[in-house]
PDB file of C-alpha atoms in Angstrom:
ATOM      1  CA  MET A   1     -19.376  38.583 -54.615  1.00  0.00           C
ATOM      2  CA  VAL A   2     -18.168  38.084 -51.224  1.00  0.00           C
ATOM      3  CA  PRO A   3     -21.219  37.487 -48.643  1.00  0.00           C
ATOM      4  CA  ARG A   4     -21.665  39.686 -45.767  1.00  0.00           C
ATOM      5  CA  ILE A   5     -22.168  37.747 -42.477  1.00  0.00           C
ATOM      6  CA  PRO A   6     -22.811  39.785 -39.262  1.00  0.00           C
ATOM      7  CA  VAL A   7     -20.611  39.114 -36.357  1.00  0.00           C
ATOM      8  CA  SER A   8     -21.704  39.390 -32.844  1.00  0.00           C
ATOM      9  CA  VAL A   9     -20.158  38.778 -29.309  1.00  0.00           C
ATOM     10  CA  ASP A  10     -22.130  37.019 -26.714  1.00  0.00           C
ATOM     11  CA  LEU A  11     -20.826  36.903 -23.222  1.00  0.00           C
ATOM     12  CA  VAL A  12     -20.818  34.035 -20.633  1.00  0.00           C
ATOM     13  CA  VAL A  13     -20.517  35.750 -17.235  1.00  0.00           C
ATOM     14  CA  LEU A  14     -20.259  33.512 -14.336  1.00  0.00           C
ATOM     15  CA  THR A  15     -20.204  34.021 -10.557  1.00  0.00           C
ATOM     16  CA  VAL A  16     -20.952  32.212  -7.405  1.00  0.00           C
ATOM     17  CA  ARG A  17     -24.290  33.583  -5.618  1.00  0.00           C
ATOM     18  CA  GLU A  18     -26.197  31.967  -2.702  1.00  0.00           C
ATOM     19  CA  GLN A  19     -23.747  28.982  -2.919  1.00  0.00           C
ATOM     20  CA  GLN A  20     -24.675  28.363  -6.624  1.00  0.00           C
ATOM     21  CA  LEU A  21     -22.618  28.823  -9.767  1.00  0.00           C
ATOM     22  CA  SER A  22     -24.729  31.461 -11.568  1.00  0.00           C
ATOM     23  CA  ALA A  23     -24.854  33.027 -15.097  1.00  0.00           C
ATOM     24  CA  LEU A  24     -26.121  36.563 -15.962  1.00  0.00           C
ATOM     25  CA  VAL A  25     -28.843  36.066 -18.561  1.00  0.00           C
ATOM     26  CA  TRP A  26     -31.946  37.970 -19.724  1.00  0.00           C
ATOM     27  CA  LYS A  27     -35.501  36.403 -20.779  1.00  0.00           C
ATOM     28  CA  ARG A  28     -36.233  37.469 -24.526  1.00  0.00           C
ATOM     29  CA  ASP A  29     -39.479  39.389 -25.120  1.00  0.00           C
ATOM     30  CA  ARG A  30     -39.767  38.850 -28.748  1.00  0.00           C
ATOM     31  CA  SER A  31     -39.524  35.881 -31.329  1.00  0.00           C
ATOM     32  CA  PRO A  32     -37.551  34.014 -32.166  1.00  0.00           C
ATOM     33  CA  TYR A  33     -37.265  32.315 -28.779  1.00  0.00           C
ATOM     34  CA  ALA A  34     -39.738  34.530 -26.837  1.00  0.00           C
ATOM     35  CA  GLY A  35     -39.784  33.945 -23.168  1.00  0.00           C
ATOM     36  CA  CYS A  36     -36.384  31.978 -23.272  1.00  0.00           C
ATOM     37  CA  TRP A  37     -33.386  32.908 -21.323  1.00  0.00           C
ATOM     38  CA  ALA A  38     -30.423  34.278 -23.412  1.00  0.00           C
ATOM     39  CA  LEU A  39     -26.892  35.522 -22.936  1.00  0.00           C
ATOM     40  CA  SER A  40     -26.158  39.028 -23.228  1.00  0.00           C
ATOM     41  CA  GLY A  41     -24.681  39.848 -26.518  1.00  0.00           C
ATOM     42  CA  GLY A  42     -24.611  42.354 -29.316  1.00  0.00           C
ATOM     43  CA  PHE A  43     -23.194  43.030 -32.975  1.00  0.00           C
ATOM     44  CA  ILE A  44     -19.674  44.485 -33.376  1.00  0.00           C
ATOM     45  CA  HIS A  45     -19.425  48.169 -34.665  1.00  0.00           C
ATOM     46  CA  LEU A  46     -17.445  48.646 -37.872  1.00  0.00           C
ATOM     47  CA  ASP A  47     -14.805  50.529 -35.987  1.00  0.00           C
ATOM     48  CA  GLU A  48     -14.140  48.457 -32.854  1.00  0.00           C
ATOM     49  CA  ASP A  49     -12.061  45.060 -32.392  1.00  0.00           C
ATOM     50  CA  LEU A  50     -13.510  42.162 -30.694  1.00  0.00           C
ATOM     51  CA  PRO A  51     -12.289  42.976 -27.169  1.00  0.00           C
ATOM     52  CA  ALA A  52     -13.743  46.297 -27.309  1.00  0.00           C
ATOM     53  CA  ALA A  53     -17.010  44.963 -28.277  1.00  0.00           C
ATOM     54  CA  ALA A  54     -17.055  42.463 -25.654  1.00  0.00           C
ATOM     55  CA  ALA A  55     -16.084  45.300 -23.233  1.00  0.00           C
ATOM     56  CA  ARG A  56     -19.065  47.455 -24.567  1.00  0.00           C
ATOM     57  CA  VAL A  57     -21.454  44.578 -24.242  1.00  0.00           C
ATOM     58  CA  LEU A  58     -20.429  43.925 -20.648  1.00  0.00           C
ATOM     59  CA  ALA A  59     -21.041  47.454 -19.724  1.00  0.00           C
ATOM     60  CA  GLU A  60     -24.065  48.484 -21.952  1.00  0.00           C
ATOM     61  CA  ARG A  61     -25.901  45.422 -22.178  1.00  0.00           C
ATOM     62  CA  ALA A  62     -24.963  43.307 -19.080  1.00  0.00           C
ATOM     63  CA  GLY A  63     -25.010  46.493 -16.903  1.00  0.00           C
ATOM     64  CA  LEU A  64     -21.519  45.707 -15.387  1.00  0.00           C
ATOM     65  CA  ALA A  65     -19.343  48.665 -16.587  1.00  0.00           C
ATOM     66  CA  ASP A  66     -17.431  48.957 -13.186  1.00  0.00           C
ATOM     67  CA  ALA A  67     -17.491  45.549 -12.085  1.00  0.00           C
ATOM     68  CA  PRO A  68     -14.271  43.493 -11.584  1.00  0.00           C
ATOM     69  CA  VAL A  69     -14.924  40.931 -14.191  1.00  0.00           C
ATOM     70  CA  HIS A  70     -11.893  38.696 -15.716  1.00  0.00           C
ATOM     71  CA  LEU A  71     -13.109  38.737 -19.559  1.00  0.00           C
ATOM     72  CA  GLU A  72     -11.435  36.363 -21.884  1.00  0.00           C
ATOM     73  CA  GLN A  73     -12.360  34.938 -25.564  1.00  0.00           C
ATOM     74  CA  LEU A  74     -14.000  31.597 -25.253  1.00  0.00           C
ATOM     75  CA  GLN A  75     -14.733  30.387 -28.901  1.00  0.00           C
ATOM     76  CA  THR A  76     -16.294  31.133 -32.134  1.00  0.00           C
ATOM     77  CA  TYR A  77     -19.618  29.817 -33.288  1.00  0.00           C
ATOM     78  CA  GLY A  78     -20.631  29.889 -37.040  1.00  0.00           C
ATOM     79  CA  TYR A  79     -22.558  27.073 -38.077  1.00  0.00           C
ATOM     80  CA  PRO A  80     -25.307  28.152 -40.553  1.00  0.00           C
ATOM     81  CA  ASP A  81     -28.378  27.391 -38.660  1.00  0.00           C
ATOM     82  CA  ARG A  82     -27.535  28.817 -35.262  1.00  0.00           C
ATOM     83  CA  ASP A  83     -30.112  31.929 -35.901  1.00  0.00           C
ATOM     84  CA  PRO A  84     -33.104  31.393 -37.821  1.00  0.00           C
ATOM     85  CA  ARG A  85     -33.274  34.737 -39.021  1.00  0.00           C
ATOM     86  CA  GLN A  86     -29.977  35.022 -40.803  1.00  0.00           C
ATOM     87  CA  ARG A  87     -26.514  33.685 -40.928  1.00  0.00           C
ATOM     88  CA  VAL A  88     -24.637  34.991 -37.955  1.00  0.00           C
ATOM     89  CA  VAL A  89     -21.208  34.272 -36.467  1.00  0.00           C
ATOM     90  CA  SER A  90     -20.593  34.792 -32.815  1.00  0.00           C
ATOM     91  CA  VAL A  91     -17.558  35.038 -30.838  1.00  0.00           C
ATOM     92  CA  ALA A  92     -18.209  34.051 -27.325  1.00  0.00           C
ATOM     93  CA  TYR A  93     -16.252  35.699 -24.109  1.00  0.00           C
ATOM     94  CA  LEU A  94     -16.257  34.234 -20.614  1.00  0.00           C
ATOM     95  CA  GLY A  95     -16.389  36.547 -17.771  1.00  0.00           C
ATOM     96  CA  LEU A  96     -15.523  35.370 -14.280  1.00  0.00           C
ATOM     97  CA  ALA A  97     -16.311  37.489 -11.090  1.00  0.00           C
ATOM     98  CA  PRO A  98     -16.890  37.327  -7.293  1.00  0.00           C
ATOM     99  CA  ASP A  99     -20.232  37.616  -6.050  1.00  0.00           C
ATOM    100  CA  LEU A 100     -21.761  40.638  -7.866  1.00  0.00           C
ATOM    101  CA  PRO A 101     -24.748  42.583  -7.131  1.00  0.00           C
ATOM    102  CA  ALA A 102     -27.920  42.766  -9.301  1.00  0.00           C
ATOM    103  CA  SER A 103     -27.001  44.145 -12.788  1.00  0.00           C
ATOM    104  CA  THR A 104     -27.871  47.811 -13.221  1.00  0.00           C
ATOM    105  CA  GLU A 105     -29.781  46.820 -16.402  1.00  0.00           C
ATOM    106  CA  ALA A 106     -33.639  45.685 -15.241  1.00  0.00           C
ATOM    107  CA  HIS A 107     -33.818  43.089 -17.925  1.00  0.00           C
ATOM    108  CA  MET A 108     -30.594  41.136 -16.643  1.00  0.00           C
ATOM    109  CA  SER A 109     -30.597  38.643 -13.763  1.00  0.00           C
ATOM    110  CA  TRP A 110     -28.528  36.187 -12.098  1.00  0.00           C
ATOM    111  CA  GLN A 111     -29.573  32.243 -12.737  1.00  0.00           C
ATOM    112  CA  ALA A 112     -28.183  29.167 -11.296  1.00  0.00           C
ATOM    113  CA  VAL A 113     -26.810  27.423 -14.378  1.00  0.00           C
ATOM    114  CA  ALA A 114     -28.559  24.004 -13.354  1.00  0.00           C
ATOM    115  CA  THR A 115     -31.765  25.648 -13.856  1.00  0.00           C
ATOM    116  CA  LEU A 116     -31.116  26.889 -17.365  1.00  0.00           C
ATOM    117  CA  THR A 117     -31.897  23.707 -19.230  1.00  0.00           C
ATOM    118  CA  GLU A 118     -33.601  25.762 -22.188  1.00  0.00           C
ATOM    119  CA  MET A 119     -32.062  28.619 -23.639  1.00  0.00           C
ATOM    120  CA  ALA A 120     -32.572  31.046 -26.895  1.00  0.00           C
ATOM    121  CA  PHE A 121     -30.469  30.066 -30.062  1.00  0.00           C
ATOM    122  CA  ASP A 122     -27.440  27.989 -29.052  1.00  0.00           C
ATOM    123  CA  HIS A 123     -26.811  29.564 -25.974  1.00  0.00           C
ATOM    124  CA  ARG A 124     -27.060  26.786 -23.655  1.00  0.00           C
ATOM    125  CA  ARG A 125     -24.231  25.116 -25.564  1.00  0.00           C
ATOM    126  CA  ILE A 126     -22.027  28.443 -25.307  1.00  0.00           C
ATOM    127  CA  MET A 127     -22.950  28.524 -21.541  1.00  0.00           C
ATOM    128  CA  LEU A 128     -21.884  24.869 -21.028  1.00  0.00           C
ATOM    129  CA  ASP A 129     -18.578  25.416 -23.168  1.00  0.00           C
ATOM    130  CA  GLY A 130     -17.857  28.417 -20.828  1.00  0.00           C
ATOM    131  CA  ILE A 131     -18.481  26.399 -17.637  1.00  0.00           C
ATOM    132  CA  GLU A 132     -16.117  23.671 -18.843  1.00  0.00           C
ATOM    133  CA  ARG A 133     -13.377  26.263 -19.677  1.00  0.00           C
ATOM    134  CA  ALA A 134     -14.104  27.869 -16.097  1.00  0.00           C
ATOM    135  CA  ARG A 135     -13.639  24.367 -14.319  1.00  0.00           C
ATOM    136  CA  ALA A 136     -10.669  23.582 -16.403  1.00  0.00           C
ATOM    137  CA  LYS A 137      -8.907  26.956 -15.791  1.00  0.00           C
ATOM    138  CA  LEU A 138      -9.368  26.494 -11.927  1.00  0.00           C
ATOM    139  CA  GLU A 139      -6.971  23.441 -12.330  1.00  0.00           C
ATOM    140  CA  TYR A 140      -3.911  25.137 -13.909  1.00  0.00           C
ATOM    141  CA  THR A 141      -4.568  28.964 -13.245  1.00  0.00           C
ATOM    142  CA  SER A 142      -5.306  31.348 -10.269  1.00  0.00           C
ATOM    143  CA  LEU A 143      -8.665  32.231 -11.546  1.00  0.00           C
ATOM    144  CA  GLY A 144     -10.338  30.457  -8.788  1.00  0.00           C
ATOM    145  CA  ALA A 145      -9.705  33.275  -6.700  1.00  0.00           C
ATOM    146  CA  ALA A 146     -11.480  35.663  -9.349  1.00  0.00           C
ATOM    147  CA  PHE A 147     -14.555  34.337  -7.726  1.00  0.00           C
ATOM    148  CA  CYS A 148     -13.417  35.680  -4.265  1.00  0.00           C
ATOM    149  CA  PRO A 149     -13.640  38.990  -2.768  1.00  0.00           C
ATOM    150  CA  SER A 150     -10.346  40.837  -2.334  1.00  0.00           C
ATOM    151  CA  SER A 151      -9.375  39.178   0.729  1.00  0.00           C
ATOM    152  CA  PHE A 152     -10.826  35.578   1.652  1.00  0.00           C
ATOM    153  CA  THR A 153     -10.083  32.474   3.745  1.00  0.00           C
ATOM    154  CA  VAL A 154      -9.030  29.066   2.132  1.00  0.00           C
ATOM    155  CA  ALA A 155     -12.245  27.778   3.199  1.00  0.00           C
ATOM    156  CA  GLU A 156     -14.090  30.317   0.932  1.00  0.00           C
ATOM    157  CA  LEU A 157     -11.847  29.488  -1.906  1.00  0.00           C
ATOM    158  CA  ARG A 158     -12.479  25.772  -1.241  1.00  0.00           C
ATOM    159  CA  ARG A 159     -16.311  26.275  -1.649  1.00  0.00           C
ATOM    160  CA  VAL A 160     -15.747  28.108  -4.899  1.00  0.00           C
ATOM    161  CA  TYR A 161     -13.914  25.280  -6.155  1.00  0.00           C
ATOM    162  CA  GLU A 162     -16.415  22.665  -4.869  1.00  0.00           C
ATOM    163  CA  ILE A 163     -19.186  24.741  -6.404  1.00  0.00           C
ATOM    164  CA  VAL A 164     -17.615  25.382  -9.859  1.00  0.00           C
ATOM    165  CA  TRP A 165     -16.354  21.679  -9.994  1.00  0.00           C
ATOM    166  CA  GLY A 166     -19.381  19.957  -8.429  1.00  0.00           C
ATOM    167  CA  ARG A 167     -17.338  17.927  -6.116  1.00  0.00           C
ATOM    168  CA  SER A 168     -16.671  17.758  -2.547  1.00  0.00           C
ATOM    169  CA  LEU A 169     -13.040  18.459  -1.634  1.00  0.00           C
ATOM    170  CA  ASP A 170     -10.976  17.250   1.405  1.00  0.00           C
ATOM    171  CA  PRO A 171     -10.267  20.557   3.420  1.00  0.00           C
ATOM    172  CA  ARG A 172      -6.758  19.691   4.833  1.00  0.00           C
ATOM    173  CA  ASN A 173      -5.624  18.454   1.353  1.00  0.00           C
ATOM    174  CA  PHE A 174      -7.098  21.512  -0.492  1.00  0.00           C
ATOM    175  CA  HIS A 175      -5.266  23.812   2.202  1.00  0.00           C
ATOM    176  CA  ARG A 176      -2.230  22.137   1.711  1.00  0.00           C
ATOM    177  CA  LYS A 177      -2.233  22.375  -2.150  1.00  0.00           C
ATOM    178  CA  VAL A 178      -3.342  26.188  -2.303  1.00  0.00           C
ATOM    179  CA  THR A 179      -0.876  27.142   0.206  1.00  0.00           C
ATOM    180  CA  LYS A 180       1.970  25.292  -1.238  1.00  0.00           C
ATOM    181  CA  ALA A 181       1.215  26.501  -4.911  1.00  0.00           C
ATOM    182  CA  SER A 182       3.865  29.004  -5.701  1.00  0.00           C
ATOM    183  CA  GLY A 183       2.367  32.799  -5.747  1.00  0.00           C
ATOM    184  CA  PHE A 184      -1.231  31.657  -5.444  1.00  0.00           C
ATOM    185  CA  LEU A 185      -2.293  33.105  -2.213  1.00  0.00           C
ATOM    186  CA  VAL A 186      -0.620  35.818  -0.139  1.00  0.00           C
ATOM    187  CA  PRO A 187      -1.364  36.049   3.577  1.00  0.00           C
ATOM    188  CA  THR A 188      -2.925  39.556   4.426  1.00  0.00           C
ATOM    189  CA  GLY A 189      -1.619  39.179   8.203  1.00  0.00           C
ATOM    190  CA  ALA A 190      -5.271  39.387   9.291  1.00  0.00           C
ATOM    191  CA  THR A 191      -7.792  36.726  10.657  1.00  0.00           C
ATOM    192  CA  THR A 192     -11.300  36.332  10.701  1.00  0.00           C
ATOM    193  CA  ILE A 193     -14.159  34.380  12.682  1.00  0.00           C
ATOM    194  CA  LYS A 194     -16.829  34.603  10.030  1.00  0.00           C
ATOM    195  CA  ASP A 195     -16.442  31.015   8.926  1.00  0.00           C
ATOM    196  CA  GLY A 196     -16.981  29.979  12.646  1.00  0.00           C
ATOM    197  CA  GLY A 197     -14.694  28.158  15.201  1.00  0.00           C
ATOM    198  CA  ARG A 198     -11.008  29.509  15.507  1.00  0.00           C
ATOM    199  CA  PRO A 199      -9.888  32.558  13.802  1.00  0.00           C
ATOM    200  CA  ALA A 200      -8.964  31.826   9.986  1.00  0.00           C
ATOM    201  CA  GLN A 201      -6.315  33.491   8.276  1.00  0.00           C
ATOM    202  CA  LEU A 202      -7.294  35.800   5.357  1.00  0.00           C
ATOM    203  CA  TYR A 203      -5.431  35.873   1.915  1.00  0.00           C
ATOM    204  CA  ARG A 204      -5.447  37.598  -1.107  1.00  0.00           C
ATOM    205  CA  ARG A 205      -4.766  36.486  -4.733  1.00  0.00           C
ATOM    206  CA  GLY A 206      -1.104  36.572  -5.377  1.00  0.00           C
ATOM    207  CA  ASP A 207       0.743  37.403  -8.728  1.00  0.00           C
ATOM    208  CA  ALA A 208       1.198  34.001 -10.134  1.00  0.00           C
ATOM    209  CA  GLU A 209      -1.004  33.266 -13.379  1.00  0.00           C
ATOM    210  CA  LEU A 210      -0.346  29.618 -13.572  1.00  0.00           C
ATOM    211  CA  LEU A 211      -0.426  27.091 -10.728  1.00  0.00           C
ATOM    212  CA  HIS A 212       2.585  24.997  -9.851  1.00  0.00           C
ATOM    213  CA  PRO A 213       1.575  22.295  -9.129  1.00  0.00           C
ATOM    214  CA  PRO A 214      -1.785  22.379 -10.808  1.00  0.00           C
ATOM    215  CA  MET A 215      -5.211  21.809  -8.794  1.00  0.00           C
ATOM    216  CA  LEU A 216      -6.207  18.637 -10.463  1.00  0.00           C
ATOM    217  CA  ARG A 217     -10.171  17.852 -10.299  1.00  0.00           C
ATOM    218  CA  PRO A 218     -10.734  14.586  -8.382  1.00  0.00           C
ATOM    219  CA  GLY A 219     -11.694  11.554 -10.318  1.00  0.00           C
ATOM    220  CA  ALA A 220     -10.632  10.474 -13.879  1.00  0.00           C
ATOM    221  CA  PRO A 221      -9.368  13.099 -16.250  1.00  0.00           C
ATOM    222  CA  GLY A 222     -11.649  14.236 -19.047  1.00  0.00           C
ATOM    223  CA  ARG A 223     -14.670  16.419 -19.566  1.00  0.00           C
ATOM    224  CA  ILE A 224     -17.130  17.071 -16.562  1.00  0.00           C
ATOM    225  CA  PRO A 225     -20.437  15.953 -17.193  1.00  0.00           C
ATOM    226  CA  GLU A 226     -23.035  18.626 -18.500  1.00  0.00           C
ATOM    227  CA  VAL A 227     -25.007  20.746 -15.995  1.00  0.00           C
ATOM    228  CA  HIS A 228     -28.463  19.344 -15.791  1.00  0.00           C
TER     229      HIS A 228
END
């Protein structure tokens, strides 16, 4: 007899809020793990595929139905003891978005990832995998701009990289790299003084998906240490 194993989707939704990398989570009010932070998630329906399930959870459970969230599949988690109630396989999705308002769902809230040291189930492991994926994708794709509003300055984009990577970056070197990367940034023709000092040029995200050349993280190559 073929065993029947439930399949769920869990969302690691990240944004930059109040100068901190933050994740959308909720505090469980029932066992197991009552009182612990958890990612938003839900079981897939029999008549939907995984991307549709992830989009539904984003809208219904996370309360971000109309938000400009970039959503992509992260990883599958299926080890036997990840849920004490029953065997559950979870397909995690990573969502990246600019500074978002509070969720329309009262139980959801944005929390700085540095404070999420204990989470329900294996959700901290999933969150850390999502953070590392986000950090890596900022190196070779244009998704760094997914954390920015529709128009932004190079300084605002640099701050996103600094917050996500947890590293300080040289302003001149960063400016040179992002403006030279083919198709990454497109000048809007407008300027702003919101950063202070001289007027700064505003950009929008270009059509490029991959960065040429890539934006490599400072320091030795390899996995960035976990957030504590």
